mmCIF file of N, CA and C in Angstrom:
data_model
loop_
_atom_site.group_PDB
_atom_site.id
_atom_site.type_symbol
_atom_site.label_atom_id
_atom_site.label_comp_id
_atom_site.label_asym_id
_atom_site.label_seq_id
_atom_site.Cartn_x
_atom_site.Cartn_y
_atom_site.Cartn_z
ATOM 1 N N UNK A 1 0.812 -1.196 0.000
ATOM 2 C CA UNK A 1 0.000 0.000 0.000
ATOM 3 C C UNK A 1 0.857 1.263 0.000
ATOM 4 N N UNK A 2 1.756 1.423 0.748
ATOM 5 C CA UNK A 2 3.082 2.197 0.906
ATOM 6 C C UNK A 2 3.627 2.533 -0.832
ATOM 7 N N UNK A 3 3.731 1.441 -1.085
ATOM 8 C CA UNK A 3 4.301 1.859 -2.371
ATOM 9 C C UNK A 3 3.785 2.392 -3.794
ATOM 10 N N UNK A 4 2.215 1.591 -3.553
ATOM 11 C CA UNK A 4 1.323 2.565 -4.490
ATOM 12 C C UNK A 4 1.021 3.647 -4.021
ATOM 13 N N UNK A 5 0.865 4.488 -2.697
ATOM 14 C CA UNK A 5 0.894 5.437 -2.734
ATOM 15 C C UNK A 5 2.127 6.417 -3.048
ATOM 16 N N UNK A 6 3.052 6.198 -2.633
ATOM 17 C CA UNK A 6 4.217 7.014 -3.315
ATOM 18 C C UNK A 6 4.977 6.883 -4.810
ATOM 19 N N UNK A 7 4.604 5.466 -5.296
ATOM 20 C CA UNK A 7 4.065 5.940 -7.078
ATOM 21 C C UNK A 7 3.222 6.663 -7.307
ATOM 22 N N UNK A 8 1.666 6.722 -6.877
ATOM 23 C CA UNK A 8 1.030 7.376 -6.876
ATOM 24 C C UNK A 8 1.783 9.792 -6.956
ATOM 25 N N UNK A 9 2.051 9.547 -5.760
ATOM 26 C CA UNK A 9 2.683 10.809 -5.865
ATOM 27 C C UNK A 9 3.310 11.160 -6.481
ATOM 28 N N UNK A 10 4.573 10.212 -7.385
ATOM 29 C CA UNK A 10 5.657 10.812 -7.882
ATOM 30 C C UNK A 10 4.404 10.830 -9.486
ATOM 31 N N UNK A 11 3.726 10.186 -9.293
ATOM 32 C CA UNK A 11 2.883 9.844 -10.935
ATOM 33 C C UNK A 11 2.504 11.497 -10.487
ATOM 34 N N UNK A 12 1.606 12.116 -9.841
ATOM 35 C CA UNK A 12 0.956 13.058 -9.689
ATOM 36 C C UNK A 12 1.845 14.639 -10.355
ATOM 37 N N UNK A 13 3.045 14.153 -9.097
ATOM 38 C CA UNK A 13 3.964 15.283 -9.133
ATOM 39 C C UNK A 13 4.706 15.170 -10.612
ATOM 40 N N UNK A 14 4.890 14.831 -11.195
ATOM 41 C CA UNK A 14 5.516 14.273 -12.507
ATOM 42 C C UNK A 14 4.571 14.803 -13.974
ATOM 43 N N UNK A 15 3.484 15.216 -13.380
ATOM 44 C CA UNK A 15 2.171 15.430 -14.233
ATOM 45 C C UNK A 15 1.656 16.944 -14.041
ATOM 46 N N UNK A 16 2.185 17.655 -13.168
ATOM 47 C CA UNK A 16 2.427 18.951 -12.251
ATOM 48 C C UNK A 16 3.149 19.640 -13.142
ATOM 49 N N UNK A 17 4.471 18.937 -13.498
ATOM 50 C CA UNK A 17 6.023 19.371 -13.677
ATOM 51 C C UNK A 17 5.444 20.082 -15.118
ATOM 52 N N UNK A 18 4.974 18.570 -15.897
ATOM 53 C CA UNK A 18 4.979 18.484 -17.019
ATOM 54 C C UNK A 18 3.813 19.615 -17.482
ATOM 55 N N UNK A 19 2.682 19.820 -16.918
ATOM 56 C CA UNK A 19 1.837 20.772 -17.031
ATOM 57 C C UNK A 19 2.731 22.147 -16.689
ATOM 58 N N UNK A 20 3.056 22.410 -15.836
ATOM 59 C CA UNK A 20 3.890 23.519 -15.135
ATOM 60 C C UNK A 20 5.205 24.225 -16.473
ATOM 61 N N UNK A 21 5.689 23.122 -17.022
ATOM 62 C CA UNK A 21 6.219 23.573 -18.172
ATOM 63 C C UNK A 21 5.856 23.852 -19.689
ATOM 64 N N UNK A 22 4.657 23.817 -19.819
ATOM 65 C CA UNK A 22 3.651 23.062 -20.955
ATOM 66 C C UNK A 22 3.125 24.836 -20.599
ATOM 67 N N UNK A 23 2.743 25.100 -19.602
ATOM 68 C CA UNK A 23 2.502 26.785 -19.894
ATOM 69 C C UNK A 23 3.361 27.792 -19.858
ATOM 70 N N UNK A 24 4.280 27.290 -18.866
ATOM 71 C CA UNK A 24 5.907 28.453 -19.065
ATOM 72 C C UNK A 24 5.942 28.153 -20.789
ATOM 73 N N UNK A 25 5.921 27.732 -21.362
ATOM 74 C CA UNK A 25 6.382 27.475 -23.020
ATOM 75 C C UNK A 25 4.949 28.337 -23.508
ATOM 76 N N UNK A 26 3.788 28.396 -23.399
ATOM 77 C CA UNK A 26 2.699 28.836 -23.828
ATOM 78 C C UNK A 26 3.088 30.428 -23.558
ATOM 79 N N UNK A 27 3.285 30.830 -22.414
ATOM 80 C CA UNK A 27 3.528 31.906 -21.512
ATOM 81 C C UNK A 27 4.509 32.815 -22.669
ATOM 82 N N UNK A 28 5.844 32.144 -22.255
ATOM 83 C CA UNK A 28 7.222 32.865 -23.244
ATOM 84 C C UNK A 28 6.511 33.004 -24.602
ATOM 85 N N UNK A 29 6.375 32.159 -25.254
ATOM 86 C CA UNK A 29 5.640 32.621 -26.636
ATOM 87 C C UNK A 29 4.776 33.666 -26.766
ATOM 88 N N UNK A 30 3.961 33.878 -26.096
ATOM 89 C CA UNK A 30 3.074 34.508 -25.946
ATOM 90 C C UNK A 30 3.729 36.329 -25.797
ATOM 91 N N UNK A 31 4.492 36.242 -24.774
ATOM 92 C CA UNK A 31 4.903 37.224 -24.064
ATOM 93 C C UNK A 31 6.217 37.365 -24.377
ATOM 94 N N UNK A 32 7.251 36.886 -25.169
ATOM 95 C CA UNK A 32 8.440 37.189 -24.969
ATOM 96 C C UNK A 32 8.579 36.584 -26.649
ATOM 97 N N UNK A 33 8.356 35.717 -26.895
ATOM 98 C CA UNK A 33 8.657 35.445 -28.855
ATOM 99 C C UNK A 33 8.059 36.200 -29.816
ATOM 100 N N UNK A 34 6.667 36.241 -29.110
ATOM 101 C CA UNK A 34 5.676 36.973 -30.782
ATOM 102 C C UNK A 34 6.023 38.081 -30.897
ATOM 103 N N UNK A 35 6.497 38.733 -29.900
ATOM 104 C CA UNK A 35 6.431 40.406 -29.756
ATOM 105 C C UNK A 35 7.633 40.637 -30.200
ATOM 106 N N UNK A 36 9.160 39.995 -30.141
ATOM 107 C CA UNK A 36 9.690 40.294 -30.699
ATOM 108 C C UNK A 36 10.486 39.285 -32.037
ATOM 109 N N UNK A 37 9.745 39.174 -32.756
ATOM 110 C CA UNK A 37 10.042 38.223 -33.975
ATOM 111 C C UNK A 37 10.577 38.433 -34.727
ATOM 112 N N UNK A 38 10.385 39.997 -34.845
ATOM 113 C CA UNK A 38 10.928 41.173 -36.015
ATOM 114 C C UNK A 38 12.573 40.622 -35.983
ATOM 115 N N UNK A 39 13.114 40.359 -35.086
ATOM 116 C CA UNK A 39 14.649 40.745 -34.773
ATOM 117 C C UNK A 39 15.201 39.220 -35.389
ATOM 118 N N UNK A 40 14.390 38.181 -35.546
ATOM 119 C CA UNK A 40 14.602 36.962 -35.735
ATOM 120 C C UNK A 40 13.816 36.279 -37.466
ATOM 121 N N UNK A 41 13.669 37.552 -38.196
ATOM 122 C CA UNK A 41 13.176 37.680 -39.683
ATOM 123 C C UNK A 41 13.819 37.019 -40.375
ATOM 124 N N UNK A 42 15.761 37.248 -40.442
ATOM 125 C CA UNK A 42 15.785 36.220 -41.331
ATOM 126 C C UNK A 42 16.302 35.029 -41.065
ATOM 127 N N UNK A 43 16.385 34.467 -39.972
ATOM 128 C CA UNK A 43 16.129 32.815 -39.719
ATOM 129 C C UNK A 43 14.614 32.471 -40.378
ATOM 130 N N UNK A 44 13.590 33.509 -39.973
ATOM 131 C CA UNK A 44 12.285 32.701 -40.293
ATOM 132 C C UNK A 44 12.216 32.802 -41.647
ATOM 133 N N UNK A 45 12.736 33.986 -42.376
ATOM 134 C CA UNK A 45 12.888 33.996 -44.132
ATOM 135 C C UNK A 45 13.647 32.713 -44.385
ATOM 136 N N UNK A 46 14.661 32.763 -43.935
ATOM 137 C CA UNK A 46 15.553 31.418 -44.205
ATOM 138 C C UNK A 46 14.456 29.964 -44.466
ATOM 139 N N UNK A 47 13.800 29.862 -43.004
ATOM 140 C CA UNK A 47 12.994 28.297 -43.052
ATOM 141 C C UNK A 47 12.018 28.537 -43.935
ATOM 142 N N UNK A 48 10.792 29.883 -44.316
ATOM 143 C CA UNK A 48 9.819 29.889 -45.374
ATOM 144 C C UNK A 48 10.679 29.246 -46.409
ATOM 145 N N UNK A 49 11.549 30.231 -46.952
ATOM 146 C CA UNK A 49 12.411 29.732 -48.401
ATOM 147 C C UNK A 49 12.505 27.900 -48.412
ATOM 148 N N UNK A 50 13.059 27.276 -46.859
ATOM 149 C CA UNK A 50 13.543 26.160 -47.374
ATOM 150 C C UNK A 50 12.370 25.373 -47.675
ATOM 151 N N UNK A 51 11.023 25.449 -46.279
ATOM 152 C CA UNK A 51 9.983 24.324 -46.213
ATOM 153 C C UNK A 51 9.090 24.797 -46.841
ATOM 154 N N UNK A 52 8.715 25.535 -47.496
ATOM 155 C CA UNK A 52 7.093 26.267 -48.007
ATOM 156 C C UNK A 52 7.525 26.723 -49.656
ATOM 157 N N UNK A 53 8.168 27.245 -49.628
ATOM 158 C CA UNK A 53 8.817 27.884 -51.532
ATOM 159 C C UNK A 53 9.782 29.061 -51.445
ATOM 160 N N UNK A 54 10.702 28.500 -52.028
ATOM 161 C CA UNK A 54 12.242 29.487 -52.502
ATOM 162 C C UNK A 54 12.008 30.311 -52.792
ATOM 163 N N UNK A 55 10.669 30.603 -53.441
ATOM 164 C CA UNK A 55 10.626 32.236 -54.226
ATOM 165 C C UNK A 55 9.786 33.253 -52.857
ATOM 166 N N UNK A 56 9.690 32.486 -52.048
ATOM 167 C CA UNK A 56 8.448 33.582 -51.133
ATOM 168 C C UNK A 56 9.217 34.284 -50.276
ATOM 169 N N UNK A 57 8.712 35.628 -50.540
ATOM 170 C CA UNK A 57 9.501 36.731 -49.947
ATOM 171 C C UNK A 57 8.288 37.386 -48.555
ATOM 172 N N UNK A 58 9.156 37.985 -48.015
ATOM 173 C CA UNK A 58 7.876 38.936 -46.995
ATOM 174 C C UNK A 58 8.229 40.252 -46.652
ATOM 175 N N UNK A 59 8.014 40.958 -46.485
ATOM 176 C CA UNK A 59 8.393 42.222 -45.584
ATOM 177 C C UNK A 59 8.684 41.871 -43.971
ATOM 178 N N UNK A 60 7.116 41.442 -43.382
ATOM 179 C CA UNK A 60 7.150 41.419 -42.063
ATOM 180 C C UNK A 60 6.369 40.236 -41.997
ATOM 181 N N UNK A 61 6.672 39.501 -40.551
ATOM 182 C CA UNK A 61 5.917 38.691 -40.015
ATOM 183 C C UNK A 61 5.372 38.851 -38.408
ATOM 184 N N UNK A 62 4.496 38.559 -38.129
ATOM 185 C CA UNK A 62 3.945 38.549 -36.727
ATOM 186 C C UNK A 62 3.050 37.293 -36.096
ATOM 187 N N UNK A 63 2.946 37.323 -34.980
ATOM 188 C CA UNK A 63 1.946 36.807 -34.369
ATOM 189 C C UNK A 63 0.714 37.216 -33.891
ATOM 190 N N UNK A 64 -0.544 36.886 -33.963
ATOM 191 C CA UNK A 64 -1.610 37.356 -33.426
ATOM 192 C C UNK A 64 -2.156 36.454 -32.551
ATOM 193 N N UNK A 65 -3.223 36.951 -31.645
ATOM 194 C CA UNK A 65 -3.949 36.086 -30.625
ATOM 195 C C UNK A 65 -4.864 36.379 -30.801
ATOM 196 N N UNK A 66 -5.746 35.111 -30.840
ATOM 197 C CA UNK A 66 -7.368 34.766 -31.297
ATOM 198 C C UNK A 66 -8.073 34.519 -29.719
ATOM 199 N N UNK A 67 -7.956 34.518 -28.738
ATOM 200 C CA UNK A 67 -7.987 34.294 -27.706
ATOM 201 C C UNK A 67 -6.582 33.324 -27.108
ATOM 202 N N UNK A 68 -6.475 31.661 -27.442
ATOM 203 C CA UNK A 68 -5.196 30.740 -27.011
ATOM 204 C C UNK A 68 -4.756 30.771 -28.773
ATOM 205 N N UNK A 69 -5.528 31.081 -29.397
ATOM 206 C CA UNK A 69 -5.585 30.575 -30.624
ATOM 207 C C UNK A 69 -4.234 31.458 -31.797
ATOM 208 N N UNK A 70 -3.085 31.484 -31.626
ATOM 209 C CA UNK A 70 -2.165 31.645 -32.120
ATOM 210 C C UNK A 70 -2.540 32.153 -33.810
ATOM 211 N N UNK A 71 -2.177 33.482 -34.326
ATOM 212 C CA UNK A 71 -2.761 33.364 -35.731
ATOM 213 C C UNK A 71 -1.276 34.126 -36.307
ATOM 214 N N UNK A 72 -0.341 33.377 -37.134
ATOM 215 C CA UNK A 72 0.488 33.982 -37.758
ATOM 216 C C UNK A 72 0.362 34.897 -39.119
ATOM 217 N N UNK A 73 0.831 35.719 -39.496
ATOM 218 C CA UNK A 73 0.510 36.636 -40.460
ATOM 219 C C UNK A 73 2.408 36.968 -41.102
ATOM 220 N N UNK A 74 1.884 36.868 -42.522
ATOM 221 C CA UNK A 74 2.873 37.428 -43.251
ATOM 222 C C UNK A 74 2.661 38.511 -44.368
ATOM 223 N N UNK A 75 2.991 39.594 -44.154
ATOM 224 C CA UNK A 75 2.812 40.926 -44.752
ATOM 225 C C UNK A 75 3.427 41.208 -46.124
ATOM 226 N N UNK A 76 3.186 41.528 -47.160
ATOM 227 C CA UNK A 76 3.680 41.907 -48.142
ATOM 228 C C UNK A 76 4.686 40.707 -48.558
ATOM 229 N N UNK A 77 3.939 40.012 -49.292
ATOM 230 C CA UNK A 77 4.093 38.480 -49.420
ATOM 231 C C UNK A 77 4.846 38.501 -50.595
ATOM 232 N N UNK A 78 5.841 38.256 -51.811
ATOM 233 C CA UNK A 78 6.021 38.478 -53.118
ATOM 234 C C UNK A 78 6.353 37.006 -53.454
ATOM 235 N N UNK A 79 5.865 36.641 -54.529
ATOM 236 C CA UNK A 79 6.062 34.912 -55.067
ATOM 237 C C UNK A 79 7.139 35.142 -56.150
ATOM 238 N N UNK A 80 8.193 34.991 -56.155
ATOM 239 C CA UNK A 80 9.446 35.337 -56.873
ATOM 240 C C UNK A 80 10.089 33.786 -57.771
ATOM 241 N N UNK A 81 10.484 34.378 -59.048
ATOM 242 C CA UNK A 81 10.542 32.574 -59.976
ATOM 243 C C UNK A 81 12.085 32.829 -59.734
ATOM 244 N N UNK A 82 12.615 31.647 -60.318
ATOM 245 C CA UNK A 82 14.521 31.385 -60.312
ATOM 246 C C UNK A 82 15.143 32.483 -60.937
ATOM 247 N N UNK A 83 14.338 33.280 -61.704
ATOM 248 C CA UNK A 83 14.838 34.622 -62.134
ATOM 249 C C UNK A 83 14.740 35.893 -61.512
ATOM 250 N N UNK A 84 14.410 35.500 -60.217
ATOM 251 C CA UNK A 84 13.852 36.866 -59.090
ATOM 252 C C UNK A 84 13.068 37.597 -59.625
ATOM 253 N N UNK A 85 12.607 37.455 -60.990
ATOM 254 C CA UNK A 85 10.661 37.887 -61.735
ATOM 255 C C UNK A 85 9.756 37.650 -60.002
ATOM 256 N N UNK A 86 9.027 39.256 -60.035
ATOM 257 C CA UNK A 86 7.534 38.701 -59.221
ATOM 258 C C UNK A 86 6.695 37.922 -60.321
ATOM 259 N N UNK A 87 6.415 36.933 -59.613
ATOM 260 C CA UNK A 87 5.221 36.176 -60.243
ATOM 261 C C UNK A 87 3.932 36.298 -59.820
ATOM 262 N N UNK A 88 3.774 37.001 -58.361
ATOM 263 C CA UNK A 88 2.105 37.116 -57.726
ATOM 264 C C UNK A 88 3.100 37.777 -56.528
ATOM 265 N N UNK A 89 1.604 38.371 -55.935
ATOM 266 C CA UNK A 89 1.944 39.123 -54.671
ATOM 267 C C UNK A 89 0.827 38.693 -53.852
ATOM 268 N N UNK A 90 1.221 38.639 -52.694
ATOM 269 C CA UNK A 90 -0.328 38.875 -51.433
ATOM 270 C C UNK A 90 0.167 39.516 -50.054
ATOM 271 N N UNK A 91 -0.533 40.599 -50.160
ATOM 272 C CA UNK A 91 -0.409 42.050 -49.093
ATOM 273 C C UNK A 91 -0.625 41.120 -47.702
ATOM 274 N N UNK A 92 -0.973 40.298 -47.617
ATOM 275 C CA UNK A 92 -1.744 39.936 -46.115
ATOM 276 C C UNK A 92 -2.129 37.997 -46.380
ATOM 277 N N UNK A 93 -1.270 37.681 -45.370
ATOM 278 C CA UNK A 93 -1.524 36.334 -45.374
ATOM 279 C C UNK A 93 -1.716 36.032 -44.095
ATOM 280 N N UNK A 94 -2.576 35.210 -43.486
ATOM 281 C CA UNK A 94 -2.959 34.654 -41.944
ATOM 282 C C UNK A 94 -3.202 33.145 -42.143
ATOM 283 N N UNK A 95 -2.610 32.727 -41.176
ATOM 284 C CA UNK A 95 -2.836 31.112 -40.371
ATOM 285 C C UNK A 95 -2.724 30.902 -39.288
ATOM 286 N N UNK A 96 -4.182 30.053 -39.310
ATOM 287 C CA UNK A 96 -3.897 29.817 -37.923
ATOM 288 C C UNK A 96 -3.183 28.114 -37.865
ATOM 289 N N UNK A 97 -3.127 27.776 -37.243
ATOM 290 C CA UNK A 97 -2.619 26.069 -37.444
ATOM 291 C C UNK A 97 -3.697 25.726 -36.173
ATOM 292 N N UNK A 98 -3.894 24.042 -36.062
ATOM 293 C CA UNK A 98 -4.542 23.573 -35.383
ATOM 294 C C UNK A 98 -3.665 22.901 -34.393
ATOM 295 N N UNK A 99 -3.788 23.237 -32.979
ATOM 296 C CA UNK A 99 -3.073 22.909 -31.819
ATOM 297 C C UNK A 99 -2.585 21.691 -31.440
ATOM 298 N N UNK A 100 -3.602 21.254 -31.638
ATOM 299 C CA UNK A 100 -3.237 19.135 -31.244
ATOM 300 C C UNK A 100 -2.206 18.920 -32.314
ATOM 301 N N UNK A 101 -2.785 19.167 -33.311
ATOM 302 C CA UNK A 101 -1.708 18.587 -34.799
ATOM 303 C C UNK A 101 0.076 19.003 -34.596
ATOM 304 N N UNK A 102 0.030 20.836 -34.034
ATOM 305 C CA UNK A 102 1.095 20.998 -34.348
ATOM 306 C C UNK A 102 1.502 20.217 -32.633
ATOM 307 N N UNK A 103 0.956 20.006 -31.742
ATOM 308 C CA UNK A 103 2.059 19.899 -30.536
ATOM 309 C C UNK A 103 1.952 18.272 -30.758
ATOM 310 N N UNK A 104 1.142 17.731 -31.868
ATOM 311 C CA UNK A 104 1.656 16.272 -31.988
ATOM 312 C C UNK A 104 3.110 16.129 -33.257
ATOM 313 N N UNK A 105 3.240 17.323 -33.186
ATOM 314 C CA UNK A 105 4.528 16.767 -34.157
ATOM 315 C C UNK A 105 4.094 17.021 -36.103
ATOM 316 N N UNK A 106 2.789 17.551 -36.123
ATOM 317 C CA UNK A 106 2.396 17.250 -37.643
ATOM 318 C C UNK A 106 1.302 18.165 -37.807
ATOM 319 N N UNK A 107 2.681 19.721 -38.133
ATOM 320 C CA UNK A 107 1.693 20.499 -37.964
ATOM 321 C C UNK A 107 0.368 20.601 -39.189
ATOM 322 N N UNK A 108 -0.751 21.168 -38.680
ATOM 323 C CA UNK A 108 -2.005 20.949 -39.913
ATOM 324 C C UNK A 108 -2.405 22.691 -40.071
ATOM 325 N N UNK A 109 -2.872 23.157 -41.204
ATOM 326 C CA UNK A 109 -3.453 24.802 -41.389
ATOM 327 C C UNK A 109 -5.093 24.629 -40.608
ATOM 328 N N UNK A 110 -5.098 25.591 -40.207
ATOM 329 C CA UNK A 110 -6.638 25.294 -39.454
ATOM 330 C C UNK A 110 -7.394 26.085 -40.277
ATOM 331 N N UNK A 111 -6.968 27.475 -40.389
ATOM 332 C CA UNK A 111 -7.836 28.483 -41.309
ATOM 333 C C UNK A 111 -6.596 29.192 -42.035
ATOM 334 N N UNK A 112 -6.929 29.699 -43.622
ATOM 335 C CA UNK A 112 -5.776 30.299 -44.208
ATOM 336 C C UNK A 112 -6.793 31.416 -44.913
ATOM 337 N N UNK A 113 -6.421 33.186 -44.877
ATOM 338 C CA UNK A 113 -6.823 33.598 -45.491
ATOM 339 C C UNK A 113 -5.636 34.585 -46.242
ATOM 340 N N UNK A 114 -6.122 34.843 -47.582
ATOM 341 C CA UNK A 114 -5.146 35.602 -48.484
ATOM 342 C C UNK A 114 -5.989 36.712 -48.388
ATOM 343 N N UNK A 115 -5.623 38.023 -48.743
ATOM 344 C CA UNK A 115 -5.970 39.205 -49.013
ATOM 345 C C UNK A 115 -5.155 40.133 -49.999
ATOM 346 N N UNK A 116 -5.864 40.325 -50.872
ATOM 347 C CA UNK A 116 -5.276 41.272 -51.908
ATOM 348 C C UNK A 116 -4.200 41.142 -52.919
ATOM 349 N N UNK A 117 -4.517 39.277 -53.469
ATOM 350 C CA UNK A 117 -3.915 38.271 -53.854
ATOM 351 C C UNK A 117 -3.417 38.975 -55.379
ATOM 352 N N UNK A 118 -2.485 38.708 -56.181
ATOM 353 C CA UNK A 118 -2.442 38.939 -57.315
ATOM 354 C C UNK A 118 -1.727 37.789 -57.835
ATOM 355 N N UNK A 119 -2.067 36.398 -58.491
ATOM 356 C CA UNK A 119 -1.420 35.242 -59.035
ATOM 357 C C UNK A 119 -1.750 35.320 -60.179
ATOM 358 N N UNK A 120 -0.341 34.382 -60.482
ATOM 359 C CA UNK A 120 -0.323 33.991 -61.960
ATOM 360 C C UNK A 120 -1.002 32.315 -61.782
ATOM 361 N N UNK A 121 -2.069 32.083 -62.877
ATOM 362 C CA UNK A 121 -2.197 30.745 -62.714
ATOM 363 C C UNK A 121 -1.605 30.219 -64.213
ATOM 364 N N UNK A 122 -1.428 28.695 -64.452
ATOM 365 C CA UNK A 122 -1.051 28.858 -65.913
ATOM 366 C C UNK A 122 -1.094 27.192 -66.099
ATOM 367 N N UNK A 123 -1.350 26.572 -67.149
ATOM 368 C CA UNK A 123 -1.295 25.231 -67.388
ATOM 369 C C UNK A 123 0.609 24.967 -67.653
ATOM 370 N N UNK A 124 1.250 23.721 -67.032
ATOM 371 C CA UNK A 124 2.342 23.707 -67.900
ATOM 372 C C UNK A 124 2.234 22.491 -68.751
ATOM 373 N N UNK A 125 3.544 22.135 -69.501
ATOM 374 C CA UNK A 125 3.540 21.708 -70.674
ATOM 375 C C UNK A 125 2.651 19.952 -70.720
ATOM 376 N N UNK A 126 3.237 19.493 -69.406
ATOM 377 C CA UNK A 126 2.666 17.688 -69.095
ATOM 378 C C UNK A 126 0.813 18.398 -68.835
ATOM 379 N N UNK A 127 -0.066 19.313 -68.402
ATOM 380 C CA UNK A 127 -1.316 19.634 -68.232
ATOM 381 C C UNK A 127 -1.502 20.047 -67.122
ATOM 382 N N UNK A 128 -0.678 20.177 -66.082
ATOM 383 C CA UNK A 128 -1.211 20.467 -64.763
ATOM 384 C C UNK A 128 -1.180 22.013 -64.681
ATOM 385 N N UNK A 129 -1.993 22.165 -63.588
ATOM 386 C CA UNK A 129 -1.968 23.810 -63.453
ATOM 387 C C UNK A 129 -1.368 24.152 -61.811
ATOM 388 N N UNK A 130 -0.787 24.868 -62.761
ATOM 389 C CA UNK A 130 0.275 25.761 -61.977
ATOM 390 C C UNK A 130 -0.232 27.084 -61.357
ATOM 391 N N UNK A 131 0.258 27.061 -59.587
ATOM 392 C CA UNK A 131 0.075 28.826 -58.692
ATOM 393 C C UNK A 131 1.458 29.446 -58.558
ATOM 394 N N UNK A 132 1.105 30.541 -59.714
ATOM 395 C CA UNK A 132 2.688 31.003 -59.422
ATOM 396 C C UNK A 132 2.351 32.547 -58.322
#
């Protein structure tokens, strides 16, 4: 009995910790990353270019709060081809991502809106259509 109760505790306290750090991480983001992101632009230019498309340029990026609901925004968006040609622009881009997905490892878009989009669309040569 002794010993399930003090598994018991360390199970408890162990579940404390893990919560206890699970909002210090919510917290700092919140309060200490989004606000200043500006200063950390081109690491995040760097990862757009590598994981999302080489040609996408931004001015600015930020964070917004939906209430817990995290909504990233990228400002003055330019879609640029291997010839540094603009190919499309969008003044205003927002996402939000969906929470479970991204803290399971696989992040998912929850809502995406464009504003003040200007694309090129175009068939290429095999038939598919192309967003430039």
């Amino acid at each position: 009995m002794r010993i399930l109760r003090k598994t018991l505790r360390v199970i408890v306290l162990l579940i404390l910790i893990i919560l206890l750090l699970v909002i210090a991480a919510i917290l700092a983001l919140r309060f200490y990353i989004a606000p200043n992101l500006n200063q950390w632009s081109p690491e995040i230019q760097s990862w757009v270019n590598k994981e999302i498309h080489p040609g996408l340029r931004f001015d600015k990026f930020k964070i917004n709060w939906q209430g817990i609901e995290p909504e990233s925004i990228l400002q003055g968006a330019k879609i640029l081809s291997q010839e540094e040609q603009v190919e499309g622009s969008i003044e205003h881009i927002s996402v939000q991502m969906d929470w479970w997905q991204l803290l399971s490892g696989r992040p998912k878009v929850h809502e995406l809106h464009l504003q003040q989009a200007q694309l090129t669309i175009y068939r290429d040569q095999d038939g598919f259509v192309r967003l430039a």
